[in-house]
Coordinates of C-alpha atoms in Angstrom, one line a residue:
X773 CA -6.6 21.3 -13.2
X774 CA -3.2 23.3 -14.4
X775 CA -4.1 26.2 -12.4
X776 CA -4.5 24.0 -8.7
X777 CA -1.5 22.6 -9.8
X778 CA 0.4 25.6 -10.2
X779 CA -1.1 27.0 -6.5
X780 CA -0.2 24.0 -4.5
X781 CA 3.2 23.8 -5.7
X782 CA 3.7 27.5 -4.8
X783 CA 2.6 26.3 -1.3
X784 CA 4.9 23.8 -1.2
X785 CA 7.9 26.2 -1.9
X786 CA 6.7 28.9 0.3
X787 CA 6.7 26.1 3.6
X788 CA 9.5 24.4 1.9
X789 CA 11.9 25.2 -0.9
X790 CA 14.0 22.1 -0.8
X791 CA 11.0 20.1 -0.3
X792 CA 9.9 21.7 -4.0
X793 CA 13.1 21.3 -5.9
X794 CA 12.9 17.8 -4.6
X795 CA 9.3 17.3 -6.0
X796 CA 10.3 19.2 -9.1
X797 CA 13.6 17.3 -9.7
X798 CA 11.8 14.0 -9.5
X799 CA 9.6 15.1 -12.5
X800 CA 6.3 15.8 -11.7
X801 CA 4.8 14.8 -15.7
X802 CA 5.2 11.0 -14.0
X803 CA 3.0 11.6 -10.8
X804 CA 0.8 14.5 -11.3
X805 CA -2.9 14.0 -12.7
X806 CA -2.6 16.9 -14.7
X807 CA -0.3 16.0 -16.8
X808 CA -1.7 12.5 -17.4
X809 CA -2.5 11.4 -21.0
X810 CA -6.4 10.8 -21.9
X811 CA -5.4 7.3 -23.9
X812 CA -5.3 4.8 -21.4
X813 CA -8.8 6.3 -19.6
X814 CA -7.4 5.5 -16.4
X815 CA -7.3 8.2 -13.4
X816 CA -5.1 5.2 -11.5
X817 CA -1.1 6.0 -11.4
X818 CA -0.5 3.3 -8.8
X819 CA 1.3 -0.1 -8.9
X820 CA -1.4 -1.3 -7.1
X821 CA -2.2 -3.8 -9.7
X822 CA 0.9 -5.3 -9.2
X823 CA 0.9 -5.3 -5.2
X824 CA -2.3 -7.4 -5.9
X825 CA -1.0 -10.0 -8.1
X826 CA 1.9 -10.2 -5.6
X827 CA 0.2 -10.7 -2.7
X828 CA -2.3 -13.4 -4.2
X829 CA 0.9 -15.5 -5.3
X830 CA 2.5 -15.1 -1.9
X831 CA 2.3 -18.7 -0.6
X832 CA 2.6 -20.5 -4.3
X833 CA 6.6 -18.4 -4.7
X834 CA 7.7 -20.3 -1.4
X835 CA 7.3 -23.8 -3.9
X836 CA 9.8 -24.9 -6.2
X837 CA 9.5 -23.3 -9.8
X838 CA 6.8 -25.9 -11.4
X839 CA 5.0 -26.3 -8.9
X840 CA 4.7 -22.6 -8.4
X841 CA 4.1 -22.3 -11.9
X842 CA 1.5 -24.9 -11.8
X843 CA -0.6 -22.6 -8.8
X844 CA 0.1 -19.4 -10.6
X845 CA -1.2 -21.4 -13.7
X846 CA -4.7 -22.7 -11.7
X847 CA -5.2 -18.9 -10.0
X848 CA -5.6 -17.5 -13.6
X849 CA -7.4 -19.9 -14.9
X850 CA -10.1 -20.3 -12.1
X851 CA -10.3 -16.1 -12.0
X852 CA -10.9 -15.6 -15.5
X853 CA -14.0 -18.1 -15.2
X854 CA -15.0 -15.7 -12.4
X855 CA -15.1 -12.6 -14.0
X856 CA -16.6 -14.5 -17.3
X857 CA -19.2 -15.5 -15.2
X858 CA -20.2 -12.6 -13.2
X859 CA -20.8 -10.5 -16.4
X860 CA -22.6 -12.8 -18.1
X861 CA -25.0 -13.0 -15.0
X862 CA -24.7 -8.7 -15.3
X863 CA -28.2 -7.3 -16.8
X864 CA -25.7 -4.4 -17.2
X865 CA -24.0 -2.6 -19.7
X866 CA -21.8 -1.1 -18.1
X867 CA -19.1 -2.9 -15.4
X868 CA -19.9 -2.9 -11.8
X869 CA -17.3 -0.3 -10.5
X870 CA -17.9 2.1 -13.4
X871 CA -21.9 1.9 -12.8
X872 CA -20.8 3.0 -8.8
X873 CA -18.6 5.2 -9.7
X874 CA -21.4 7.1 -12.3
X875 CA -24.1 7.2 -9.9
X876 CA -21.7 9.1 -7.3
X877 CA -21.5 11.4 -10.1
X878 CA -24.9 12.0 -10.4
X879 CA -25.4 12.7 -6.8
X880 CA -22.9 15.3 -7.1
X881 CA -24.6 17.3 -9.3
X882 CA -26.9 18.8 -7.6
X883 CA -24.5 21.9 -7.4
X884 CA -24.0 22.1 -10.9
X885 CA -26.0 25.1 -12.5
X886 CA -25.7 24.6 -16.6
X887 CA -25.3 27.6 -19.1
X888 CA -25.4 26.0 -22.9
X889 CA -23.4 28.3 -25.2
X890 CA -24.3 26.3 -28.4
X891 CA -22.7 23.5 -30.5
X892 CA -22.9 20.7 -27.2
X893 CA -20.5 23.4 -25.5
X894 CA -22.0 24.3 -22.1
X895 CA -20.3 26.5 -19.0
X896 CA -21.3 24.7 -15.6
X897 CA -20.7 26.3 -12.6
X898 CA -20.4 24.6 -9.2
X899 CA -20.1 27.3 -6.2
X900 CA -17.2 29.5 -7.2
X901 CA -15.6 27.4 -10.2
X902 CA -16.7 27.4 -13.5
X903 CA -15.9 24.3 -15.9
X904 CA -16.4 24.2 -19.9
X905 CA -18.1 21.1 -21.0
X906 CA -17.5 19.6 -24.7
X907 CA -20.3 16.7 -25.0
X908 CA -19.1 16.3 -28.7
X909 CA -15.0 15.5 -27.9
X910 CA -16.3 14.4 -24.5
X911 CA -14.2 16.8 -22.9
X912 CA -14.4 19.0 -19.3
X913 CA -12.0 21.2 -17.7
X914 CA -11.5 19.3 -14.5
X915 CA -10.2 16.7 -16.7
X916 CA -11.6 14.0 -14.5
X917 CA -13.6 12.6 -17.9
X918 CA -11.3 13.2 -20.5
X919 CA -8.4 10.5 -18.0
X920 CA -11.0 8.1 -16.8
X921 CA -13.4 7.9 -19.5
X922 CA -16.4 8.2 -16.9
X923 CA -18.4 11.4 -17.2
X924 CA -18.0 13.8 -14.4
X925 CA -20.4 15.6 -12.5
X926 CA -20.1 19.2 -14.5
X927 CA -20.8 16.7 -17.8
X928 CA -23.8 15.0 -16.4
X929 CA -25.2 17.6 -15.6
X930 CA -24.6 19.0 -19.3
X931 CA -26.3 15.4 -20.3
X932 CA -29.5 15.8 -18.3
X933 CA -29.6 19.0 -19.4
X934 CA -30.4 17.5 -22.5
X935 CA -32.6 15.2 -21.8
X936 CA -29.8 12.0 -22.4
X937 CA -28.9 9.0 -20.9
X938 CA -25.3 9.5 -19.2
X939 CA -24.9 5.7 -19.9
X940 CA -24.5 6.5 -24.0
X941 CA -21.2 8.7 -22.5
X942 CA -18.8 6.2 -21.1
X943 CA -16.2 4.7 -22.5
X944 CA -16.3 1.8 -24.9
X945 CA -13.8 0.2 -22.4
X946 CA -16.2 -0.1 -19.8
X947 CA -18.5 -1.9 -21.5
X948 CA -20.0 -5.5 -21.4
X949 CA -18.7 -6.1 -24.4
X950 CA -15.2 -5.1 -23.3
X951 CA -15.3 -6.9 -20.7
X952 CA -15.9 -10.2 -22.5
X953 CA -13.8 -9.8 -24.8
X954 CA -11.0 -9.3 -22.2
X955 CA -11.7 -12.7 -20.8
X956 CA -13.0 -14.1 -23.4
X957 CA -10.0 -16.8 -24.0
X958 CA -9.8 -19.8 -21.3
X959 CA -7.2 -21.0 -20.0
X960 CA -6.3 -25.0 -20.8
X961 CA -6.6 -27.2 -18.0
X962 CA -3.6 -29.7 -18.1
X963 CA -3.3 -33.4 -16.8
X964 CA -0.8 -34.2 -14.4
X965 CA 3.0 -34.5 -14.7
X966 CA 3.3 -38.2 -15.1
X967 CA 1.6 -38.1 -18.1
X968 CA 3.8 -34.9 -19.3
X969 CA 6.7 -35.9 -22.2
X970 CA 10.0 -37.1 -21.6
X971 CA 12.5 -34.4 -22.3
X972 CA 15.8 -35.7 -23.7
X973 CA 18.9 -34.3 -23.0
X974 CA 21.2 -34.1 -19.9
X975 CA 19.6 -34.2 -16.2
X976 CA 20.0 -30.2 -15.5
X977 CA 20.0 -29.6 -12.0
X978 CA 18.9 -27.0 -9.5
X979 CA 21.2 -24.0 -8.7
X980 CA 22.9 -24.4 -5.2
X981 CA 21.1 -23.0 -2.0
X982 CA 22.5 -20.6 0.1
X983 CA 21.0 -20.4 3.5
X984 CA 20.2 -16.5 4.5
X985 CA 20.8 -16.2 7.7
X986 CA 17.6 -15.2 9.5
X987 CA 13.9 -15.4 8.8
X988 CA 13.6 -15.5 5.3
X989 CA 11.4 -12.6 4.1
X990 CA 8.2 -12.8 2.0
X991 CA 6.7 -9.7 1.7
X992 CA 7.3 -6.6 0.1
X993 CA 9.5 -3.7 1.4
X994 CA 7.6 -0.7 2.5
X995 CA 8.5 2.6 1.3
X996 CA 8.9 5.4 3.8
X997 CA 5.8 7.1 3.3
X998 CA 3.2 3.8 3.3
X999 CA 1.4 3.0 6.4
X1000 CA 2.6 -0.1 8.5
X1001 CA 0.6 -3.0 9.1
X1002 CA -2.1 -2.3 11.8
X1003 CA -1.4 -6.0 13.4
X1004 CA 1.9 -5.5 14.9
X1005 CA 2.5 -3.0 17.3
X1006 CA 4.7 -0.3 16.2
X1007 CA 8.4 1.2 18.2
X1008 CA 8.2 4.4 16.9
X1009 CA 7.9 7.1 19.2
X1010 CA 9.3 4.9 22.0
X1011 CA 11.7 6.6 24.5
X1012 CA 14.4 4.3 25.6
X1013 CA 15.2 4.6 29.1
X1014 CA 18.7 3.4 30.5
X1015 CA 18.7 0.7 33.8
X1016 CA 21.6 2.5 35.2
X1017 CA 21.4 6.1 35.4
X1018 CA 17.8 6.1 34.9
X1019 CA 17.8 8.5 32.4
X1020 CA 16.1 8.8 28.4
X1021 CA 17.7 8.6 25.8
X1022 CA 19.9 5.6 25.7
X1023 CA 20.3 1.9 27.3
X1024 CA 22.7 0.1 29.4
X1025 CA 24.8 -0.7 26.6
X1026 CA 25.8 3.2 25.5
X1027 CA 25.5 4.5 29.1
X1028 CA 28.2 6.9 29.5
X1029 CA 28.4 5.6 33.4
X1030 CA 30.3 2.1 31.6
X1031 CA 33.4 4.7 30.2
X1032 CA 33.8 6.8 33.2
X1033 CA 33.7 3.7 35.4
X1034 CA 36.5 1.9 37.4
X1035 CA 38.1 -1.5 36.6
X1036 CA 36.2 -2.4 40.1
X1037 CA 32.8 -1.4 38.9
X1038 CA 32.9 -2.6 35.6
X1039 CA 33.9 -5.8 37.7
X1040 CA 30.7 -5.9 39.7
X1041 CA 28.8 -5.0 36.7
X1042 CA 30.1 -8.3 34.9
X1043 CA 28.9 -10.3 38.2
X1044 CA 25.6 -8.4 38.5
X1045 CA 24.9 -10.0 35.0
X1046 CA 26.3 -13.4 35.8
X1047 CA 24.5 -13.5 38.9
X1048 CA 21.6 -12.7 36.5
X1049 CA 22.0 -15.9 34.0
X1050 CA 22.8 -18.3 36.8
X1051 CA 20.3 -17.2 39.7
X1052 CA 17.6 -20.1 40.6
X1053 CA 13.9 -19.1 40.2
X1054 CA 12.7 -18.0 43.4
X1055 CA 9.0 -19.2 43.4
X1056 CA 8.1 -22.6 41.3
X1057 CA 4.6 -23.6 40.3
X1058 CA 1.1 -22.7 40.9
X1059 CA 1.4 -20.3 43.7
X1060 CA 3.4 -17.4 41.9
X1061 CA 1.8 -14.1 41.0
X1062 CA 2.9 -11.9 38.2
X1063 CA 2.7 -9.0 40.7
X1064 CA 5.0 -10.3 42.6
X1065 CA 7.3 -10.9 39.9
X1066 CA 7.2 -7.9 39.0
X1067 CA 8.2 -6.6 42.3
X1068 CA 11.0 -9.2 42.6
X1069 CA 12.2 -7.7 39.6
X1070 CA 12.4 -4.4 40.2
X1071 CA 14.2 -4.6 43.7
X1072 CA 16.6 -6.5 42.5
X1073 CA 17.5 -3.9 39.3
X1074 CA 17.2 -1.2 41.9
X1075 CA 20.3 -2.7 44.0
X1076 CA 22.3 -3.6 41.3
X1077 CA 22.2 0.2 40.3
X1078 CA 22.9 1.5 43.9
X1079 CA 25.8 -0.8 43.6
X1080 CA 27.0 0.3 40.4
X1081 CA 26.9 3.7 41.3
X1082 CA 29.0 3.8 44.3
X1083 CA 31.4 1.8 43.0
X1084 CA 31.7 4.7 40.5

């Protein structure tokens, strides 16, 4: 609702004026549901559809252009057939996901109190708030019904008061007939490459491939506010520690002792680095334990640090 939006906007301004200015500068009409148009009958304003599609074609994008398009064509062909069979097996006139949302809204009507005003207009009280429902226009002041096309709990309470079926007030976009029209067209199967007609003209060569350094990136770049993958440990919040001065906040490369070190100390440090690279393994075979290896490395690092600090 507009009142809720203004209240939250004022709370944001009280917390941070700069954040309030940055938020209003991007155009709140594009990101807030209170300004969404009611023509699309969709409450989602995210790009989840494109992200889902990019995730499905992730393996296909690593192939050549013709093979990639063939994989995408087969994927779309199989999906359209699966969706068509799914809705044909259903005996419900409303799509499955919409049915779940509608049943959820029905359960939330227990806290609604309906007061009829006449001409299919009602006032619905829910806790400390009141909403206006107009069944003739399929609207509610909470705007959930207007945006999504699914009757909200306030509208359902009015429909039940009239002893009517809420299914009749669901938008036609979510009916079985509209679903079948979406997937009624077939993606025609094709034969293999060996049966394709030969095209006359010059032979087109692929563009030169420039190999970039590092591993090729296939996943999309995440925004700052997005959560990272849970399968990898994040280094966010990890405090670096220096192996020379044993202080936090920097590492060995940026240690201030390196800048203040004398030439002799720098030479000693270089000798330490060389000895680390060329030092043979102290124990080989199956008898070496993890605890012994950790203890040995700890002793070496402490002794090397003492030598370095004495030289400084």
